[in-house]
Tab-separated table of C-alpha atoms in Angstrom:
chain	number	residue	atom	x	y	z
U	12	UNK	CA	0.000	0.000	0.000
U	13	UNK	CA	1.322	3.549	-0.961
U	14	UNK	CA	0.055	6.911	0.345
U	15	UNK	CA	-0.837	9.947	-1.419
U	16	UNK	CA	2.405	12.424	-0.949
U	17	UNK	CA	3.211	13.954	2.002
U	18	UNK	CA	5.370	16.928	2.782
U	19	UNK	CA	9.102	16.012	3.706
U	20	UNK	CA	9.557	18.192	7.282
U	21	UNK	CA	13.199	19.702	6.028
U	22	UNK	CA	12.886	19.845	2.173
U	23	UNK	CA	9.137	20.501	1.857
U	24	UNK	CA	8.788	17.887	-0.952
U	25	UNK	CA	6.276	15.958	-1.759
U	26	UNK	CA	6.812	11.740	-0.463
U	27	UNK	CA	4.381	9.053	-0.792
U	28	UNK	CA	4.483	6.517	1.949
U	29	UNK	CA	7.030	4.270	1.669
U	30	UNK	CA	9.226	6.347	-0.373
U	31	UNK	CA	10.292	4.764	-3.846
U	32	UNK	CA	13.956	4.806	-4.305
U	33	UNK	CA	15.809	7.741	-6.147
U	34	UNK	CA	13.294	10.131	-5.509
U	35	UNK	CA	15.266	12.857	-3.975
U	36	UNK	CA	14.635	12.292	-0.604
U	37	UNK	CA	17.761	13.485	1.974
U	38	UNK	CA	20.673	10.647	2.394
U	39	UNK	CA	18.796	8.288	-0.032
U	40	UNK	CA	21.241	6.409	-1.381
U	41	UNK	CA	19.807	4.165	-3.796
U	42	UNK	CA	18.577	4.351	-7.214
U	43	UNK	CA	15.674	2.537	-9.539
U	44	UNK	CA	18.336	0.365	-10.916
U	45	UNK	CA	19.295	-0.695	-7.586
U	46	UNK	CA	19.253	-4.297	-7.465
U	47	UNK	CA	17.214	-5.499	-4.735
U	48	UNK	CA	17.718	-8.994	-2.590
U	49	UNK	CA	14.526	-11.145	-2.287
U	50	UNK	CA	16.254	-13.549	-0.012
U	51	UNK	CA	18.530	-14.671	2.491
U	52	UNK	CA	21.119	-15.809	-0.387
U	53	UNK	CA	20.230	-12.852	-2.780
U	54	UNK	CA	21.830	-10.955	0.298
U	55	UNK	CA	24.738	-12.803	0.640
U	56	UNK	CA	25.213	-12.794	-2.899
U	57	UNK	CA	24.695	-8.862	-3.471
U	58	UNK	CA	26.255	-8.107	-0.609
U	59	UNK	CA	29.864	-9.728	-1.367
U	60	UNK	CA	29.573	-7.475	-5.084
U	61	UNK	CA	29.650	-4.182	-2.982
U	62	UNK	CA	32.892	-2.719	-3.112
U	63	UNK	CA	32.219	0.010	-1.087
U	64	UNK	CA	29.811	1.785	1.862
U	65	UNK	CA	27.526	3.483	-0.893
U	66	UNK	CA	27.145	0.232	-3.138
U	67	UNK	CA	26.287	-1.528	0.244
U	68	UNK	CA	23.988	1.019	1.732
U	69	UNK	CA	21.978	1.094	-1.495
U	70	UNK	CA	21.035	-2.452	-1.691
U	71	UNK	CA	20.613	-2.364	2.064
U	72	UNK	CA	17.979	0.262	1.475
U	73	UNK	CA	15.863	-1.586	-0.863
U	74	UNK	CA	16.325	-4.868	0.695
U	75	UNK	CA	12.809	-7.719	0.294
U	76	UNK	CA	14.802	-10.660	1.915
U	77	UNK	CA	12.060	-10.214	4.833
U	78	UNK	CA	8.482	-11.005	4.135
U	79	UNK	CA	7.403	-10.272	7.298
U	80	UNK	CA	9.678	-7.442	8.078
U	81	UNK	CA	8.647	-5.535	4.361
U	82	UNK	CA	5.230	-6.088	5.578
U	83	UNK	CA	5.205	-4.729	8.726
U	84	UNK	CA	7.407	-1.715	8.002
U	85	UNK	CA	5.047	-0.592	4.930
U	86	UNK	CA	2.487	-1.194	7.071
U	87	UNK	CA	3.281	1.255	9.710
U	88	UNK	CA	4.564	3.711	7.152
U	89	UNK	CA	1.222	3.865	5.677
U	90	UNK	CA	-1.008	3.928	8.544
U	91	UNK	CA	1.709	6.164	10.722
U	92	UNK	CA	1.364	7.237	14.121
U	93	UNK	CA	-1.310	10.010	15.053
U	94	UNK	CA	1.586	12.939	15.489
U	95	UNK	CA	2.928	12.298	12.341
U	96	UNK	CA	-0.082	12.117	10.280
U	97	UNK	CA	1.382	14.810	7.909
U	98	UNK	CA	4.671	13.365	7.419
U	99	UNK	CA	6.115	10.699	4.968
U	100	UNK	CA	7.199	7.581	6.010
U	101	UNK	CA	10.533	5.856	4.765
U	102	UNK	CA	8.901	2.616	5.183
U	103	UNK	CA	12.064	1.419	3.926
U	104	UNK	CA	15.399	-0.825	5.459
U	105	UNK	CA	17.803	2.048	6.716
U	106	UNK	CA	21.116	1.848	5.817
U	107	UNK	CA	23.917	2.769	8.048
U	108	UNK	CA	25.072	6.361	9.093
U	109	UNK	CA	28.354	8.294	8.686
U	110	UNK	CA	31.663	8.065	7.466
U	111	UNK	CA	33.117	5.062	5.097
U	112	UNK	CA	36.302	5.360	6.704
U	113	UNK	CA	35.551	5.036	10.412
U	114	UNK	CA	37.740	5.052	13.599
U	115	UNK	CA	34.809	3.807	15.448
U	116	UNK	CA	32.048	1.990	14.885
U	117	UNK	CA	28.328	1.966	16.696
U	118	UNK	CA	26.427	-1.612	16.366
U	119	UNK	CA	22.699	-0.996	17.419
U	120	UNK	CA	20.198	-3.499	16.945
U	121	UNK	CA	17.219	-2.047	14.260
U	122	UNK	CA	15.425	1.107	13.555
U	123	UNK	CA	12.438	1.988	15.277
U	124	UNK	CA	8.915	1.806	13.844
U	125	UNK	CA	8.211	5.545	14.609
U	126	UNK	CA	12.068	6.460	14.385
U	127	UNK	CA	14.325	5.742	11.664
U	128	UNK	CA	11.493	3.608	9.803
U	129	UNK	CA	10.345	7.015	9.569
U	130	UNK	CA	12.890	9.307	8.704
U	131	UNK	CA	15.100	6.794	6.598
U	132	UNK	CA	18.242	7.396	9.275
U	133	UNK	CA	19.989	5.236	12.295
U	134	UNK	CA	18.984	6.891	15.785
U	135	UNK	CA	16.528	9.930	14.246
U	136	UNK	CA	13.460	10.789	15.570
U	137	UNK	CA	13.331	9.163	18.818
U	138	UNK	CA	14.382	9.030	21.999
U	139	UNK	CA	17.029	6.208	21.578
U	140	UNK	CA	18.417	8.664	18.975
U	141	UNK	CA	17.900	11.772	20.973
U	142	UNK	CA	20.318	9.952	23.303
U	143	UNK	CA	23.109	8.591	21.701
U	144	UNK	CA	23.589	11.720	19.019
U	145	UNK	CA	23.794	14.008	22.242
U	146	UNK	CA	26.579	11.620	23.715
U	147	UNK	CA	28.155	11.354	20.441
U	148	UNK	CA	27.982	15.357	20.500
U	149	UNK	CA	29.486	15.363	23.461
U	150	UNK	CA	32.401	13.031	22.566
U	151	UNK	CA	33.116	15.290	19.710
U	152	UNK	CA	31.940	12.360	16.989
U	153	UNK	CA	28.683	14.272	15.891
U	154	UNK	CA	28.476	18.368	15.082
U	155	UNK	CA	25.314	18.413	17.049
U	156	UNK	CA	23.236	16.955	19.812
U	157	UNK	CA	19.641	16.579	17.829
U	158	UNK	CA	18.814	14.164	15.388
U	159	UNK	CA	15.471	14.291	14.377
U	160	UNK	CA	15.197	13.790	10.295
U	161	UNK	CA	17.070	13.457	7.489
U	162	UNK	CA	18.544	16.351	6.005
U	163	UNK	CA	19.208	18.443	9.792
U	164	UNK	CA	22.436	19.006	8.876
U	165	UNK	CA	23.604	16.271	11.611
U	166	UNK	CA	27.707	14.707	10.435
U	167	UNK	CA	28.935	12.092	12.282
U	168	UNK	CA	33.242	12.115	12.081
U	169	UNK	CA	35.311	8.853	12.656
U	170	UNK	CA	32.363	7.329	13.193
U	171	UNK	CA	29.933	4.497	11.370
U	172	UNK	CA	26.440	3.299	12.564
U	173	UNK	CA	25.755	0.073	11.728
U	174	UNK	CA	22.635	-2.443	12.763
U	175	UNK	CA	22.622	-5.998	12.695
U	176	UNK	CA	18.760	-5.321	11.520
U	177	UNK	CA	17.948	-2.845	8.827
U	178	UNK	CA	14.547	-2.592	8.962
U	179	UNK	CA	11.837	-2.141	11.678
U	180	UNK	CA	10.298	-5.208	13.365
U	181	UNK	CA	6.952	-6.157	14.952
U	182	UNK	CA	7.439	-5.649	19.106
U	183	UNK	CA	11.146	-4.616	18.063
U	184	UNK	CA	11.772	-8.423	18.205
U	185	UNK	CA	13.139	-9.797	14.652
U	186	UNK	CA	12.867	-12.904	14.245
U	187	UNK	CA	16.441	-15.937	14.597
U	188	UNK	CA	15.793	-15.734	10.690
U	189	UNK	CA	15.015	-12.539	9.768
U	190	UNK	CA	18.691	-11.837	12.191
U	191	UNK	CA	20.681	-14.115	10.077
U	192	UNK	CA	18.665	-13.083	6.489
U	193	UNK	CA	20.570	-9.549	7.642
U	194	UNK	CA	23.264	-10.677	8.915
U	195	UNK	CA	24.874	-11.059	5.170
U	196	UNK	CA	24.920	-7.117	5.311
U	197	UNK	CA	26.599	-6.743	8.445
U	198	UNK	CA	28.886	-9.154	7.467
U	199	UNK	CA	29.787	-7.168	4.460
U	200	UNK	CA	29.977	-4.258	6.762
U	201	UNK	CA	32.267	-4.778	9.092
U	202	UNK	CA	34.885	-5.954	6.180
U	203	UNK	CA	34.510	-2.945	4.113
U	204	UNK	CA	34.798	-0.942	7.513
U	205	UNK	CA	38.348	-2.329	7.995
U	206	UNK	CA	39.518	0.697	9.186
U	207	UNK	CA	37.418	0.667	12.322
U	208	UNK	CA	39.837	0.147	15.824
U	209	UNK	CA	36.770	-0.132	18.300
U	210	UNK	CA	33.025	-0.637	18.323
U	211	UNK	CA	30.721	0.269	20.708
U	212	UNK	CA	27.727	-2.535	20.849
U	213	UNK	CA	24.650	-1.176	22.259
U	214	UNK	CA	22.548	-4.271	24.027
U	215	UNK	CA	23.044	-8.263	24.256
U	216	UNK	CA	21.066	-8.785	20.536
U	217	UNK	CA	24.068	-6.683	19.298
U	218	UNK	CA	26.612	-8.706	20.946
U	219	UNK	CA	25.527	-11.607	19.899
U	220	UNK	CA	25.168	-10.241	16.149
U	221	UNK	CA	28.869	-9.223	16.166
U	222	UNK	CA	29.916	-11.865	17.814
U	223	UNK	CA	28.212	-14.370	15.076
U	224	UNK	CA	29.913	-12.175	11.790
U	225	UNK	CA	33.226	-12.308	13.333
U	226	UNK	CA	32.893	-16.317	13.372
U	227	UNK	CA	31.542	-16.483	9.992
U	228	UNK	CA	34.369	-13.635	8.556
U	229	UNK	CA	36.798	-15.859	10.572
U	230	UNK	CA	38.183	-13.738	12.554
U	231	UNK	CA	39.906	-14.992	16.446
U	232	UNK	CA	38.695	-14.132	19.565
U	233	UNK	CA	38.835	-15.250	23.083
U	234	UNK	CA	37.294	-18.013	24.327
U	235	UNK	CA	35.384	-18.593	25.805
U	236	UNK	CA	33.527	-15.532	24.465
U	237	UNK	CA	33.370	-13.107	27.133
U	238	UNK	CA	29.797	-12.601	28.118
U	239	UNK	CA	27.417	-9.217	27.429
U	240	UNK	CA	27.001	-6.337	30.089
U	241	UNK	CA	27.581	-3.077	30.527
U	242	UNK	CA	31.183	-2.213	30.198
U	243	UNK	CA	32.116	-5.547	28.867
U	244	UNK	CA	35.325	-5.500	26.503
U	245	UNK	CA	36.659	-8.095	23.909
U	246	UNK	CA	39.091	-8.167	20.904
U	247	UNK	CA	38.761	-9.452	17.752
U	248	UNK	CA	41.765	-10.333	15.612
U	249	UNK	CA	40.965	-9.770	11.604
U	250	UNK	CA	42.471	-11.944	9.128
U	251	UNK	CA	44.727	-9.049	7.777
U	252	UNK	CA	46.183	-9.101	11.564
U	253	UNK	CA	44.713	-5.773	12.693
U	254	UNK	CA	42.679	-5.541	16.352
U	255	UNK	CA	39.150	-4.427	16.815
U	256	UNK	CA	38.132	-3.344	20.504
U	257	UNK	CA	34.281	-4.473	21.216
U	258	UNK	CA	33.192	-2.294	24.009
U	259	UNK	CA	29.709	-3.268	25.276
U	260	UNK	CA	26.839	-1.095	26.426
U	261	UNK	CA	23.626	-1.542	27.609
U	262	UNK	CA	20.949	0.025	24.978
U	263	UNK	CA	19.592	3.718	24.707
U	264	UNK	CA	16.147	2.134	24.520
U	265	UNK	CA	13.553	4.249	26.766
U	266	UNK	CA	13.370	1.072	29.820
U	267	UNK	CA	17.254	1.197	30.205
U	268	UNK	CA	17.021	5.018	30.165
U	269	UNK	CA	13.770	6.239	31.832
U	270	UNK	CA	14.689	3.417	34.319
U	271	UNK	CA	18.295	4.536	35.069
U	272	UNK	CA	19.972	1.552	34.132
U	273	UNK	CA	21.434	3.230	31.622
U	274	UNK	CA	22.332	6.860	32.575
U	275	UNK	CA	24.329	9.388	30.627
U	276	UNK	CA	27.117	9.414	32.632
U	277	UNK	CA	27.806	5.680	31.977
U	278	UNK	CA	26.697	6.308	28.140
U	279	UNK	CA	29.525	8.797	28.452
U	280	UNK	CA	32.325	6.560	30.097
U	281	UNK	CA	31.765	3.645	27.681
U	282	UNK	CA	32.300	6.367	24.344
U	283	UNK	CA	34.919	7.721	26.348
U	284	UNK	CA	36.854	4.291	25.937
U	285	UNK	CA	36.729	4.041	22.156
């Protein structure tokens, strides 16, 4: 189902609902031609042809592997929460965030329904995203502390946001599947971002995630694995014999924050170690 076109809250222009690829909407990077993965193994298969961050996020961005998941996120897009009535929905898998060359990477889990299945961008138009952009502010990795749509002006530098999930699932709860349909993106990820020394992984889903495409890229680590929590720190040796630092923290999601498990200051020391 597609919507009649909405106005896009930076640009003004007109969107339907989801938002067809190559239609000028802010950080869209695909195309028409785009080729677009239907499956698990159409993902694996596209994603080893990207050479680079752009030919990755594209396909990312018009990804089908997910029956469920395409459903679901079209489905929100074109019904849309009351408060957003008069916006455009994405409605689309959201590719990662920031630079191609990275000193640091973010691993998240996937957008939000109301968030970046909205706006088309990691960590915008929530309150996850209102709180890791202001830490990432803070650090000196973002040029400012909102993020709240596509086209803001927000830059991320020496750093890449990456998700083990690209689009939005039902209950925020992707399926063992839908995780591993994906996880031929991240995997693809993670070697193109070879210039990455640490990663911060936000929640257990996320450890797990990177923990499962450094075993299939064949990379070493400890073992036994060292176990998720807050503060948590492993190292993964590459096959090119460079080190990447995996720094866990628990999630910016609203029941770690409103519930001060997760408060800024310890948002703060955990950046502060990448």
């Amino acid at each position: 189902m597609v919507t009649s076109p909405l106005p896009h809250p930076i640009t003004g222009q007109p969107f339907p609902s989801p938002v067809p690829p190559g239609t000028g909407w802010p950080g869209d990077p695909a195309t028409p031609a785009t080729p677009v993965a239907h499956s698990a193994g159409e993902v694996a298969a596209l994603a080893g042809r990207a050479s680079s961050g752009p030919d990755l996020d594209a396909m990312v961005s018009v990804c089908r592997a997910c029956p469920r998941l395409v459903a679901w996120r079209e489905e929100v897009a074109a019904t849309k929460q009351r408060r957003f009535l008069g916006e455009p929905y994405w409605g689309r898998p959201v590719p990662s965030l920031g630079e191609q060359r990275p000193r640091v990477l973010v691993i998240g889990l996937a957008p939000a329904a109301q968030g970046g299945n909205r706006t088309g961008r990691m960590f915008t138009g929530d309150r996850s995203g209102d709180w890791i952009m202001a830490a990432l502010h803070r650090a000196g990795y973002a040029t400012q502390a909102e993020s709240w749509a596509a086209g803001d002006g927000l830059e991320l530098h020496g750093v890449r946001i990456i998700a083990p999930v690209h689009c939005a699932p039902p209950g925020n709860k992707p399926t063992p599947d839908e995780r591993a349909a994906c996880g031929g993106w991240m995997d693809r990820e993670l070697v193109l971002a070879d210039s990455a020394e640490s990663a911060l992984v936000l929640g257990g889903i996320g450890w797990q995630a990177v923990h499962a495409a450094a075993a299939r890229l064949g990379w070493q680590m400890p073992r036994p694995r060292v176990a998720f929590g807050h503060g948590a720190e492993t190292t993964f040796l590459r096959d090119d014999g460079t080190h990447l630092r995996v720094i866990g923290c628990y999630h910016v999601s609203q029941q770690n924050t409103f519930t001060g498990r997760l408060t800024e200051s310890m948002l703060d020391e955990a950046i502060g170690r990448l």
